[in-house]
N, CA, C and O atoms as a GROMACS GRO file, in nm:
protein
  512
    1UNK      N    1   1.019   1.691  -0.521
    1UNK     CA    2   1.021   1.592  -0.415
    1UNK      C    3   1.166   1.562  -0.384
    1UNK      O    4   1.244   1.535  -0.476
    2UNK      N    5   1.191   1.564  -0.301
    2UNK     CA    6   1.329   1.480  -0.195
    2UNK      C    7   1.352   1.395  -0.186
    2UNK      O    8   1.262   1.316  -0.156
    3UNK      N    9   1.473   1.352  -0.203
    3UNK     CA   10   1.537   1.188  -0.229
    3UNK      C   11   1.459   1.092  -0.079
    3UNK      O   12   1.414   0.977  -0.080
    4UNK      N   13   1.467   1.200   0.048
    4UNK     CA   14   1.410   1.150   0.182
    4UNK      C   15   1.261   1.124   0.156
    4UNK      O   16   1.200   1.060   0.241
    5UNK      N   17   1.199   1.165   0.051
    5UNK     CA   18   1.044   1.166   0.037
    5UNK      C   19   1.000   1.070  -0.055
    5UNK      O   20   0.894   1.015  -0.025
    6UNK      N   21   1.050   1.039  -0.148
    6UNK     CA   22   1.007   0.911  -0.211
    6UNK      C   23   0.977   0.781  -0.202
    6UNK      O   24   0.989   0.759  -0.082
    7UNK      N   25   0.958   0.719  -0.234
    7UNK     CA   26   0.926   0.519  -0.178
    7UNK      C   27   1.007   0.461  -0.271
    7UNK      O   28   1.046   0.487  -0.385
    8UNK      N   29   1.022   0.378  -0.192
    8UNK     CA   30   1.112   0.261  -0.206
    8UNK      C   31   1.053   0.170  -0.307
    8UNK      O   32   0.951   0.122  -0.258
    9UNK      N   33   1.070   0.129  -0.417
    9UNK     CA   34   1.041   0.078  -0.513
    9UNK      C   35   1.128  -0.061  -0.600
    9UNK      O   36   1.233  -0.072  -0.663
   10UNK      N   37   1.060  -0.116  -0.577
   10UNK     CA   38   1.142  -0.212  -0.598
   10UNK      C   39   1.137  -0.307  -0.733
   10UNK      O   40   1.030  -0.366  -0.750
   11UNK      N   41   1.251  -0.330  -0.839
   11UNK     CA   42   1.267  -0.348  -0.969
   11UNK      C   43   1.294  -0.464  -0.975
   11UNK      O   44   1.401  -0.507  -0.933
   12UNK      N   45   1.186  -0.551  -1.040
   12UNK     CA   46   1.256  -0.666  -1.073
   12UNK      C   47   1.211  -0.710  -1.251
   12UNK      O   48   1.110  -0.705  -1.322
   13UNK      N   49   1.346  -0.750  -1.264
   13UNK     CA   50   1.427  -0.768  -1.390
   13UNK      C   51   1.506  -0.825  -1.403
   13UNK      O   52   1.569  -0.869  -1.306
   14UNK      N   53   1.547  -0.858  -1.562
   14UNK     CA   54   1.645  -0.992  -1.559
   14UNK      C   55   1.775  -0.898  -1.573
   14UNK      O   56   1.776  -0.800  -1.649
   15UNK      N   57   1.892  -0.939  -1.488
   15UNK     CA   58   1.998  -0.876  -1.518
   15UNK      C   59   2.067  -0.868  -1.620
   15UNK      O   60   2.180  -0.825  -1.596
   16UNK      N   61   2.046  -0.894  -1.734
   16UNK     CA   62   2.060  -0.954  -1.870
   16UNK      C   63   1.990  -0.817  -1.923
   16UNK      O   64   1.984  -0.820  -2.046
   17UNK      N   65   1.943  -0.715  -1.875
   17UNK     CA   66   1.846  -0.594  -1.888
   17UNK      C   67   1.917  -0.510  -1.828
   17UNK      O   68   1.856  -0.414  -1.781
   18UNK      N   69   2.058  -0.516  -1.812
   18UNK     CA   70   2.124  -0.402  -1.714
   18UNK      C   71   2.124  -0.260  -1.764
   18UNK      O   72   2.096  -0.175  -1.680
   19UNK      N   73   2.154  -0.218  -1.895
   19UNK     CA   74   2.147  -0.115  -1.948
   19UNK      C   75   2.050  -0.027  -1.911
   19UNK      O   76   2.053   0.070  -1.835
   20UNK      N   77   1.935  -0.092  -1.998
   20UNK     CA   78   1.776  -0.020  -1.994
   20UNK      C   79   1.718  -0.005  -1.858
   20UNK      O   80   1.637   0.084  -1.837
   21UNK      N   81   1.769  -0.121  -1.730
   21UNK     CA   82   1.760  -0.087  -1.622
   21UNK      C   83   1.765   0.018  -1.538
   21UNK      O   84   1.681   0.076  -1.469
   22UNK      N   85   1.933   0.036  -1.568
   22UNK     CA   86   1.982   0.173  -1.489
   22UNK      C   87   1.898   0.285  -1.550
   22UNK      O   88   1.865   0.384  -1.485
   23UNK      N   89   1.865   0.263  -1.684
   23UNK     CA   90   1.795   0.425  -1.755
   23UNK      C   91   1.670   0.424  -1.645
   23UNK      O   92   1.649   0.529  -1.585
   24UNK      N   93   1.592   0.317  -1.621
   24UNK     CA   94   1.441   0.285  -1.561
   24UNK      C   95   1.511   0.417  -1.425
   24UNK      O   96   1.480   0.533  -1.396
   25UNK      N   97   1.617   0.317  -1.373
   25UNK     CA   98   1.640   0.336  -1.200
   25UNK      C   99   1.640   0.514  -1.224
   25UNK      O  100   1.547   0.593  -1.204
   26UNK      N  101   1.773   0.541  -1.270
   26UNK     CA  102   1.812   0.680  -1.269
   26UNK      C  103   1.654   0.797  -1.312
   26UNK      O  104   1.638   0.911  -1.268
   27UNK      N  105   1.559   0.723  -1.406
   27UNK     CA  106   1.457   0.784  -1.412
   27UNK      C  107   1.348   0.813  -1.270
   27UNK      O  108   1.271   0.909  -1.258
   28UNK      N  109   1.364   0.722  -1.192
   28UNK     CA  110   1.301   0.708  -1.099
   28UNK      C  111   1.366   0.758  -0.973
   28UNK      O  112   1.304   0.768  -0.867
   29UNK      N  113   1.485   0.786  -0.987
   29UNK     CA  114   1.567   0.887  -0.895
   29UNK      C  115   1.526   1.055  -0.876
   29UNK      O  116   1.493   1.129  -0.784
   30UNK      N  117   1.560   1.068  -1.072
   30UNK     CA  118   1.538   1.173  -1.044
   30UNK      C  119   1.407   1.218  -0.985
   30UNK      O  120   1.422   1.316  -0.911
   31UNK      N  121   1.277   1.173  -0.995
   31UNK     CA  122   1.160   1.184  -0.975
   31UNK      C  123   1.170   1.173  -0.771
   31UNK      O  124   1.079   1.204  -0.694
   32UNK      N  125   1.283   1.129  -0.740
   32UNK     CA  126   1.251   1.183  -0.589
   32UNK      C  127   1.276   1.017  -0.550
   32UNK      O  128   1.357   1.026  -0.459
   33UNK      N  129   1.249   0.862  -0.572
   33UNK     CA  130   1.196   0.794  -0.557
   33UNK      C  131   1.343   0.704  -0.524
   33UNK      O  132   1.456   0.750  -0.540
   34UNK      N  133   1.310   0.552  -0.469
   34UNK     CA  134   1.467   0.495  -0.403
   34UNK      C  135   1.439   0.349  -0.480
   34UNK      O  136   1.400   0.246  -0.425
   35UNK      N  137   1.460   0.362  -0.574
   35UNK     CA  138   1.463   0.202  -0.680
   35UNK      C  139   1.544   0.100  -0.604
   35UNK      O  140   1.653   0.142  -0.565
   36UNK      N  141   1.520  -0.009  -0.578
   36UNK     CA  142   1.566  -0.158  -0.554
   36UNK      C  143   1.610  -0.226  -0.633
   36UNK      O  144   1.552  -0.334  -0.644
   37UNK      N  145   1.721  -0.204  -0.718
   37UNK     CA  146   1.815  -0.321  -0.830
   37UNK      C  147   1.906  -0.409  -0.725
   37UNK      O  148   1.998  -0.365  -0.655
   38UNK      N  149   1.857  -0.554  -0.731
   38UNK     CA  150   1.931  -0.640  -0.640
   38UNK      C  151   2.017  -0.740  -0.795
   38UNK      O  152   1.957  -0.776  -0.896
   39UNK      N  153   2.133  -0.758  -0.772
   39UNK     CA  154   2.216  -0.888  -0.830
   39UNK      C  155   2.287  -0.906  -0.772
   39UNK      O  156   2.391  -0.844  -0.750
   40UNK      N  157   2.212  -1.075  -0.702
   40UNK     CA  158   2.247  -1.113  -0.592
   40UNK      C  159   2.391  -1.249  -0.631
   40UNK      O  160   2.381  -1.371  -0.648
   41UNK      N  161   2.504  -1.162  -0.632
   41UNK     CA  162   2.627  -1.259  -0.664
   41UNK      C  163   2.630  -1.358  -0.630
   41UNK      O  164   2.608  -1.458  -0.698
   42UNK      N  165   2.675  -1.350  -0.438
   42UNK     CA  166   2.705  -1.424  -0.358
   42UNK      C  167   2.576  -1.555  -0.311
   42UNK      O  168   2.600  -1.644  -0.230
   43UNK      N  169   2.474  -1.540  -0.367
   43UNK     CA  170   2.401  -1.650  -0.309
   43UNK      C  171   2.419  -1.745  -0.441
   43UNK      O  172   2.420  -1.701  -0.556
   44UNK      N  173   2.435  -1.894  -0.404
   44UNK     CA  174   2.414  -1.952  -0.513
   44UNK      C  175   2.342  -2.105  -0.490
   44UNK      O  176   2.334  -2.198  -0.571
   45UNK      N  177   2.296  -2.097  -0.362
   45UNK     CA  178   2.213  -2.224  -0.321
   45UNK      C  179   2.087  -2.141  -0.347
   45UNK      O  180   2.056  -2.058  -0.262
   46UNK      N  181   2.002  -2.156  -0.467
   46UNK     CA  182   1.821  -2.124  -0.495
   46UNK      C  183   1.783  -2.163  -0.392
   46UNK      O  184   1.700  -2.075  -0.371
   47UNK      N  185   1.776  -2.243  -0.287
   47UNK     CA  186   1.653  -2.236  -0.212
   47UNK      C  187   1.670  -2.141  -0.125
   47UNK      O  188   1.581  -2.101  -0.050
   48UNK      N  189   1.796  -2.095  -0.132
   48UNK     CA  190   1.838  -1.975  -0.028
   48UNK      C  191   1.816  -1.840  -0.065
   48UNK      O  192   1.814  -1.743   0.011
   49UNK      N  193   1.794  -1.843  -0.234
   49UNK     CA  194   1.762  -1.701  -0.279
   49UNK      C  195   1.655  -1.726  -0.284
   49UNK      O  196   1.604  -1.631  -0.224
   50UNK      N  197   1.568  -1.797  -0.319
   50UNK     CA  198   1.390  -1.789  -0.328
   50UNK      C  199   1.375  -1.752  -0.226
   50UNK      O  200   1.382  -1.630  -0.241
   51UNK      N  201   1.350  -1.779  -0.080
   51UNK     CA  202   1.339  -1.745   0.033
   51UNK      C  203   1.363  -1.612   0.051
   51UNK      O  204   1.273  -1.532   0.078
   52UNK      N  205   1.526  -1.571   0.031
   52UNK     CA  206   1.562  -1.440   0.050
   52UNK      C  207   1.475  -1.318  -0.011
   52UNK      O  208   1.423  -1.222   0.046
   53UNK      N  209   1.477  -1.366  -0.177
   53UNK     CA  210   1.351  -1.266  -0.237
   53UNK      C  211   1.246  -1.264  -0.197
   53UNK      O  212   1.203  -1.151  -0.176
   54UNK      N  213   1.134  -1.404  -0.159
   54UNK     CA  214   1.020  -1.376  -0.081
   54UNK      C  215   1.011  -1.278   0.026
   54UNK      O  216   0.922  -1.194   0.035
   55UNK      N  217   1.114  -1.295   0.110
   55UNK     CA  218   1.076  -1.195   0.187
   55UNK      C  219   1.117  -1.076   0.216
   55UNK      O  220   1.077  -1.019   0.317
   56UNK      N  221   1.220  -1.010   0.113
   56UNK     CA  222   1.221  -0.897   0.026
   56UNK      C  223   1.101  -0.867  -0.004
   56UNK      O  224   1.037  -0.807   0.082
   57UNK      N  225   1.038  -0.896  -0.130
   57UNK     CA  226   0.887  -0.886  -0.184
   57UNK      C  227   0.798  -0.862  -0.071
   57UNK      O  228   0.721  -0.767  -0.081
   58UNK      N  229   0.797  -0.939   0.045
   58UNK     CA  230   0.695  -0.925   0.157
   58UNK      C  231   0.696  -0.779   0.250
   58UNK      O  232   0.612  -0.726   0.323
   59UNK      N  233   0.840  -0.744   0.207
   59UNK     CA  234   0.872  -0.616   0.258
   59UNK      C  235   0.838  -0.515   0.247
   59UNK      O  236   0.806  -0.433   0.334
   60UNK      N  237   0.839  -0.505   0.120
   60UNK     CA  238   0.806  -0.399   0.036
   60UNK      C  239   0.666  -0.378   0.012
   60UNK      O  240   0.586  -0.450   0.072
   61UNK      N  241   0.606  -0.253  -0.098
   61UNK     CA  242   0.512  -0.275  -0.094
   61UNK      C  243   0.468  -0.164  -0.305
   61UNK      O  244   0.376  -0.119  -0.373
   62UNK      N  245   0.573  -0.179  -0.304
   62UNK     CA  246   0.589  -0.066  -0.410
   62UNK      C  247   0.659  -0.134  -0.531
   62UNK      O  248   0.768  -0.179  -0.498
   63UNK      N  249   0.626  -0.157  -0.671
   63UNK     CA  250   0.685  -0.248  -0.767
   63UNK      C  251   0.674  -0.231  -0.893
   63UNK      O  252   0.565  -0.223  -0.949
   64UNK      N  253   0.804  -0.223  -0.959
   64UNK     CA  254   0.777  -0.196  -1.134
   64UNK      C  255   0.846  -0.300  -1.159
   64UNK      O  256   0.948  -0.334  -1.100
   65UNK      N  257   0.790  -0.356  -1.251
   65UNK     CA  258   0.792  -0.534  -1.326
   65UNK      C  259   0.879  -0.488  -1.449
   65UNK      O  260   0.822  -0.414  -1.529
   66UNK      N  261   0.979  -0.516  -1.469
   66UNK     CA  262   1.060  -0.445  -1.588
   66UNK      C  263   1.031  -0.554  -1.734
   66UNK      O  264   1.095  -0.659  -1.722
   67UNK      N  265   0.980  -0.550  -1.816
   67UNK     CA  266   0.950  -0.712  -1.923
   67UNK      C  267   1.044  -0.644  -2.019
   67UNK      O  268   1.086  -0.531  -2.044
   68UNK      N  269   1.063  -0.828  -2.078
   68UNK     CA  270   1.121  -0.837  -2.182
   68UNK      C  271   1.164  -0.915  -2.220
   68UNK      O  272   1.217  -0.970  -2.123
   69UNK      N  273   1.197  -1.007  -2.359
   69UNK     CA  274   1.250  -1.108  -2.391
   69UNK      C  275   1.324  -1.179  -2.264
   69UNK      O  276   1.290  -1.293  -2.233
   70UNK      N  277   1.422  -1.112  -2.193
   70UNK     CA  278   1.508  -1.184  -2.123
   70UNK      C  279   1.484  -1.197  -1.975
   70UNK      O  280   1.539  -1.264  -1.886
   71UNK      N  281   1.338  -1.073  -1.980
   71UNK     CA  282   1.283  -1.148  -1.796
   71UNK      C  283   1.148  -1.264  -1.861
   71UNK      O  284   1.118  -1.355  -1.784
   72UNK      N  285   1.110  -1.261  -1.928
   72UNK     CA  286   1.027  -1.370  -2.004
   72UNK      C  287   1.082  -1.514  -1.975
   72UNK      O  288   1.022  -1.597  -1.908
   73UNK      N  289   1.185  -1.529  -2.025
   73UNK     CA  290   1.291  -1.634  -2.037
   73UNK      C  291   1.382  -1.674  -1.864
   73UNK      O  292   1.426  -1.778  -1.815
   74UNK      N  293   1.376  -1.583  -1.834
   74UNK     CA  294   1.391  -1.621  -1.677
   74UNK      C  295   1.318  -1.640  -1.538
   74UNK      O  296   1.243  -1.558  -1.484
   75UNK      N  297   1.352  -1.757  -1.494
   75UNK     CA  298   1.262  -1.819  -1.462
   75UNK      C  299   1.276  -1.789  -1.324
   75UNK      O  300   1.203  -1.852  -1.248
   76UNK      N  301   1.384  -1.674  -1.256
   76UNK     CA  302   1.410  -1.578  -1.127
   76UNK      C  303   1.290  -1.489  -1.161
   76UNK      O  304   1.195  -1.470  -1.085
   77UNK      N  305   1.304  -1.429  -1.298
   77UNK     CA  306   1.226  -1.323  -1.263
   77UNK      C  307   1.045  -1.367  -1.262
   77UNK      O  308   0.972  -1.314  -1.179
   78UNK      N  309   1.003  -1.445  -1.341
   78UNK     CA  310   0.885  -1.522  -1.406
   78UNK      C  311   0.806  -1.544  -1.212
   78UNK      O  312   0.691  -1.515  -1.181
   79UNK      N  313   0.897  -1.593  -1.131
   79UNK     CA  314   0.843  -1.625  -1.008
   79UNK      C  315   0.876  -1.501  -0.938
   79UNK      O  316   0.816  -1.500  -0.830
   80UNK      N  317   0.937  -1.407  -0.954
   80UNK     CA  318   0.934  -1.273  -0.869
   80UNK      C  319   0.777  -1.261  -0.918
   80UNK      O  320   0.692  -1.318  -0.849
   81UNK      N  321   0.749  -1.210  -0.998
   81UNK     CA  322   0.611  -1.124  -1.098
   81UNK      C  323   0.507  -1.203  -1.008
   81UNK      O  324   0.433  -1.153  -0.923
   82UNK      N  325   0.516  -1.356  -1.050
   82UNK     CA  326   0.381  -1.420  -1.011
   82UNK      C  327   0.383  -1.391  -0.837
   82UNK      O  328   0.277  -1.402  -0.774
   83UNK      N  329   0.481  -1.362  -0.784
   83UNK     CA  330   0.459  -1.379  -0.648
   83UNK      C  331   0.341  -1.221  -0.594
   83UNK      O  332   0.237  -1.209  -0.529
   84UNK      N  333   0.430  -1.133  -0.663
   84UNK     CA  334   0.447  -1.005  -0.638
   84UNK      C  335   0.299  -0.993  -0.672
   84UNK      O  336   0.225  -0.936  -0.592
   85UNK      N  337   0.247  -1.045  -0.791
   85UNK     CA  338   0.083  -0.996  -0.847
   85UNK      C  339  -0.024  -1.127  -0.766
   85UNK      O  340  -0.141  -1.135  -0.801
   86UNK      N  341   0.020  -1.201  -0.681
   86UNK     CA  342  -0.048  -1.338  -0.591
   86UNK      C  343  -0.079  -1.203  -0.425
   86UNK      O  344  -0.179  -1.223  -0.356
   87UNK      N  345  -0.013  -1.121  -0.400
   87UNK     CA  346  -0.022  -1.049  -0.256
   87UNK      C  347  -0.095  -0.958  -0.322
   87UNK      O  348  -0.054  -0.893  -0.418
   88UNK      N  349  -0.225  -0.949  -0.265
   88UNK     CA  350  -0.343  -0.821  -0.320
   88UNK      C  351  -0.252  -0.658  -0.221
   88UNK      O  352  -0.280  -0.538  -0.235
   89UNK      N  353  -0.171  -0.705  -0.152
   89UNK     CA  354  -0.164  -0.561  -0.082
   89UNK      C  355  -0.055  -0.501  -0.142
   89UNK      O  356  -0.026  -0.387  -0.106
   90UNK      N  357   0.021  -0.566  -0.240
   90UNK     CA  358   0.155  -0.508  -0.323
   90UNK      C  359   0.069  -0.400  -0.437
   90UNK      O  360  -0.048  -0.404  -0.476
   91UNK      N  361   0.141  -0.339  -0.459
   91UNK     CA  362   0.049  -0.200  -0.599
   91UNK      C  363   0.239  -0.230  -0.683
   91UNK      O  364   0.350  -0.229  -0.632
   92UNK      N  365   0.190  -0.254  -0.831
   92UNK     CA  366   0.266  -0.296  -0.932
   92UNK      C  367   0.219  -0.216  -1.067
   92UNK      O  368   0.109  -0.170  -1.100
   93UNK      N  369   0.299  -0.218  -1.109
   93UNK     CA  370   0.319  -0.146  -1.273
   93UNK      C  371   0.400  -0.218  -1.390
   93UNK      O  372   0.522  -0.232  -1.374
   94UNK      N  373   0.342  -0.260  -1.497
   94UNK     CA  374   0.476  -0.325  -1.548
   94UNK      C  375   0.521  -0.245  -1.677
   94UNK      O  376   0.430  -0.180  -1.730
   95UNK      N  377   0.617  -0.241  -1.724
   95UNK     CA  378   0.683  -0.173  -1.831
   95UNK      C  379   0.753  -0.276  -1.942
   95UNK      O  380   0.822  -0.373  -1.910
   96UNK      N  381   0.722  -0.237  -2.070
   96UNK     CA  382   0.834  -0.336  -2.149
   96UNK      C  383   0.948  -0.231  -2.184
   96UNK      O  384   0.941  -0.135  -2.260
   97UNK      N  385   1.063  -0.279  -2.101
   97UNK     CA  386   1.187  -0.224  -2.194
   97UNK      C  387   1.231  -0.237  -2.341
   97UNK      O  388   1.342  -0.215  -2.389
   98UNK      N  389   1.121  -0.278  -2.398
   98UNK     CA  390   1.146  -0.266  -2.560
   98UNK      C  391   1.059  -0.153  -2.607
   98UNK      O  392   1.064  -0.122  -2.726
   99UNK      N  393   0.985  -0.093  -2.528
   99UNK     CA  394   0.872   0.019  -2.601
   99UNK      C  395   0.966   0.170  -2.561
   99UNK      O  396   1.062   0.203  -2.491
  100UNK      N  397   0.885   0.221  -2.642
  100UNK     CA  398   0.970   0.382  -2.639
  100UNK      C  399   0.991   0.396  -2.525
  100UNK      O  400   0.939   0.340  -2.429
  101UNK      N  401   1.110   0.514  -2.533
  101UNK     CA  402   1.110   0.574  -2.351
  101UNK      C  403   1.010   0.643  -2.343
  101UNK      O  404   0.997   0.636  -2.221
  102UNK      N  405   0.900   0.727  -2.386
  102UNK     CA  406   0.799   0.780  -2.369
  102UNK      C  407   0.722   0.708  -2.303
  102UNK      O  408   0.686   0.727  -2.187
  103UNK      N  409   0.677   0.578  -2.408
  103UNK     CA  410   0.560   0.510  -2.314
  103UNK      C  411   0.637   0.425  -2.208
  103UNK      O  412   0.555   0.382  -2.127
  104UNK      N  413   0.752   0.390  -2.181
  104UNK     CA  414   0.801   0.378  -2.015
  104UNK      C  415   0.795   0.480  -1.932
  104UNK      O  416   0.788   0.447  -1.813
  105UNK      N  417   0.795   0.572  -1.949
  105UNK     CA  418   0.799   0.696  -1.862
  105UNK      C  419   0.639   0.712  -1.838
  105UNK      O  420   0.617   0.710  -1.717
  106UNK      N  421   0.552   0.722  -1.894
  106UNK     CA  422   0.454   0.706  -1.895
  106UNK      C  423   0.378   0.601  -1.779
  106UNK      O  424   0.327   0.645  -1.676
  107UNK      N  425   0.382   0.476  -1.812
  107UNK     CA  426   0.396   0.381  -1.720
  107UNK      C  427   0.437   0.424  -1.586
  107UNK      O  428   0.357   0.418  -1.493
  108UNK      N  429   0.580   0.477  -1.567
  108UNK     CA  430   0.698   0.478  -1.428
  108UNK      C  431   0.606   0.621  -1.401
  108UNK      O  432   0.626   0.667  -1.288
  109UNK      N  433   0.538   0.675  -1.460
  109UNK     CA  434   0.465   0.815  -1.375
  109UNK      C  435   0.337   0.797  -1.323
  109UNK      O  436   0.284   0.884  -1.254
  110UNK      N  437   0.266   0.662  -1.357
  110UNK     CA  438   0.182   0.601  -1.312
  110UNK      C  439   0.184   0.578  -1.214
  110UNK      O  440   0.117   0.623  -1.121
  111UNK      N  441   0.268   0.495  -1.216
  111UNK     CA  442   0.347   0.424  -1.034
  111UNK      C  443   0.335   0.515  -0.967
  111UNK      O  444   0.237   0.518  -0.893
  112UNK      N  445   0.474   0.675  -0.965
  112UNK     CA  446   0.459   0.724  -0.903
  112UNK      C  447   0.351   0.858  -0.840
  112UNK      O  448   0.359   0.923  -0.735
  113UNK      N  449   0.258   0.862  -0.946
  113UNK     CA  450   0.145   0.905  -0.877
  113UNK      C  451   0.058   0.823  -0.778
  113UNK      O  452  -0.011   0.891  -0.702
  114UNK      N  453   0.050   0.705  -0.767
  114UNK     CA  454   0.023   0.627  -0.688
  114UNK      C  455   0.086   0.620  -0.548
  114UNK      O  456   0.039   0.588  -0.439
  115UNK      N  457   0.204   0.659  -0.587
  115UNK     CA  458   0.313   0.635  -0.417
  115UNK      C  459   0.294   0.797  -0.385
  115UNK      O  460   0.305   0.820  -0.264
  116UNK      N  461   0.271   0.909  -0.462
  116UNK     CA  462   0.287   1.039  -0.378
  116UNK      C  463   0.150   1.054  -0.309
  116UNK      O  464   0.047   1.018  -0.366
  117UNK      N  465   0.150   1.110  -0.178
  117UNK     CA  466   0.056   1.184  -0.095
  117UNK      C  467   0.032   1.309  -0.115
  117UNK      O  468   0.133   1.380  -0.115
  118UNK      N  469  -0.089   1.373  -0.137
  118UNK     CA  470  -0.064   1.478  -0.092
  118UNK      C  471  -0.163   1.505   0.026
  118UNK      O  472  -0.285   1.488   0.020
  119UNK      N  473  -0.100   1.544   0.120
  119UNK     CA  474  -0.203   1.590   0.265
  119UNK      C  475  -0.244   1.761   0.258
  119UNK      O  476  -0.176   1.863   0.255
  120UNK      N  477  -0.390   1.734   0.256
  120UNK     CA  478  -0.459   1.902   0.254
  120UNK      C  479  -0.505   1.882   0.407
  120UNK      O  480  -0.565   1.781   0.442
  121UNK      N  481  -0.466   2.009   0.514
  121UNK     CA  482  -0.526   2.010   0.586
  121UNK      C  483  -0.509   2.177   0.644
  121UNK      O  484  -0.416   2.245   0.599
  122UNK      N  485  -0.580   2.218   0.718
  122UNK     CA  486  -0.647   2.367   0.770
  122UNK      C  487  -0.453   2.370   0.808
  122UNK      O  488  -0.377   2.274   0.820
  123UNK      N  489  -0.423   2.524   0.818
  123UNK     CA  490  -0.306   2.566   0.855
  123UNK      C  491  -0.275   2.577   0.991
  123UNK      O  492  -0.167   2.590   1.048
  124UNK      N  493  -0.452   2.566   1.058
  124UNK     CA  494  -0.380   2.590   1.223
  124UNK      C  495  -0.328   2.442   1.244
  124UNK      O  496  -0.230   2.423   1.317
  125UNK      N  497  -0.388   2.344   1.185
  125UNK     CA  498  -0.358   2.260   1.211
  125UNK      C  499  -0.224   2.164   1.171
  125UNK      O  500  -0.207   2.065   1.242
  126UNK      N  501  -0.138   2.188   1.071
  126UNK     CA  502  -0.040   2.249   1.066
  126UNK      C  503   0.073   2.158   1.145
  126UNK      O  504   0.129   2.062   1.090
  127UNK      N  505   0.096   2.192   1.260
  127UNK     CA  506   0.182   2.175   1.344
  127UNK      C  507   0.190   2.024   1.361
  127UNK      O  508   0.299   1.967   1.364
  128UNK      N  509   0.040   1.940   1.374
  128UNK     CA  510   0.008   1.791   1.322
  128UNK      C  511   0.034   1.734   1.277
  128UNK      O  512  -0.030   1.630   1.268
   0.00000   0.00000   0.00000
């Protein structure tokens, strides 16, 4: 699959998870796919980032929930999750970054069998 062919997927996690993050993202690259790591510096009025993420989240439609002690404990990420699993039309996966990379990968291939298509159709038709 092609970097142009993948979905947009969007990661939310506590930045306090940056490490194991990038391993998640770069895993999900290679697989073709366009991960969403936002750390959002410049905002620092919350009612201005709640908003902003809502409708991020509303955007999207594609989501891996990254857990762990330190998105547990944060209370950015605690209201991303609940929002994200409250919209029946979002499709989500969650992963603990404390379990093997096997069973994360596992998980993150879940997801993306979910986001790939495959279209079967007659060859004359084709051109369609």
């Amino acid at each position: 699959m092609s970097s142009t062919e993948g979905a947009w997927i969007f990661l939310s996690h506590s930045t306090k998870d940056w490490e194991e993050v990038r391993r998640v993202r770069d895993l999900l690259e290679e697989k073709g796919h366009r991960p969403l790591v936002f750390f959002l510096k410049c905002l620092t009025d919350h009612s201005e980032l709640d908003g902003l993420i809502r409708r991020e989240i509303e955007a999207r439609t594609w989501f891996l929930l990254c857990d762990s002690d330190n998105a547990r404990s944060s209370s950015w990420v605690q209201a991303e999750v609940a929002y994200i699993k409250e919209l029946p039309e979002k499709h989500h996966e969650q992963i603990d970054l404390n379990d093997p990379i096997q069973t994360q990968i596992e998980r993150i291939d879940r997801l993306c069998k979910r986001v790939t298509v495959f279209v079967s159709h007659h060859r004359a038709d084709e051109p369609f």
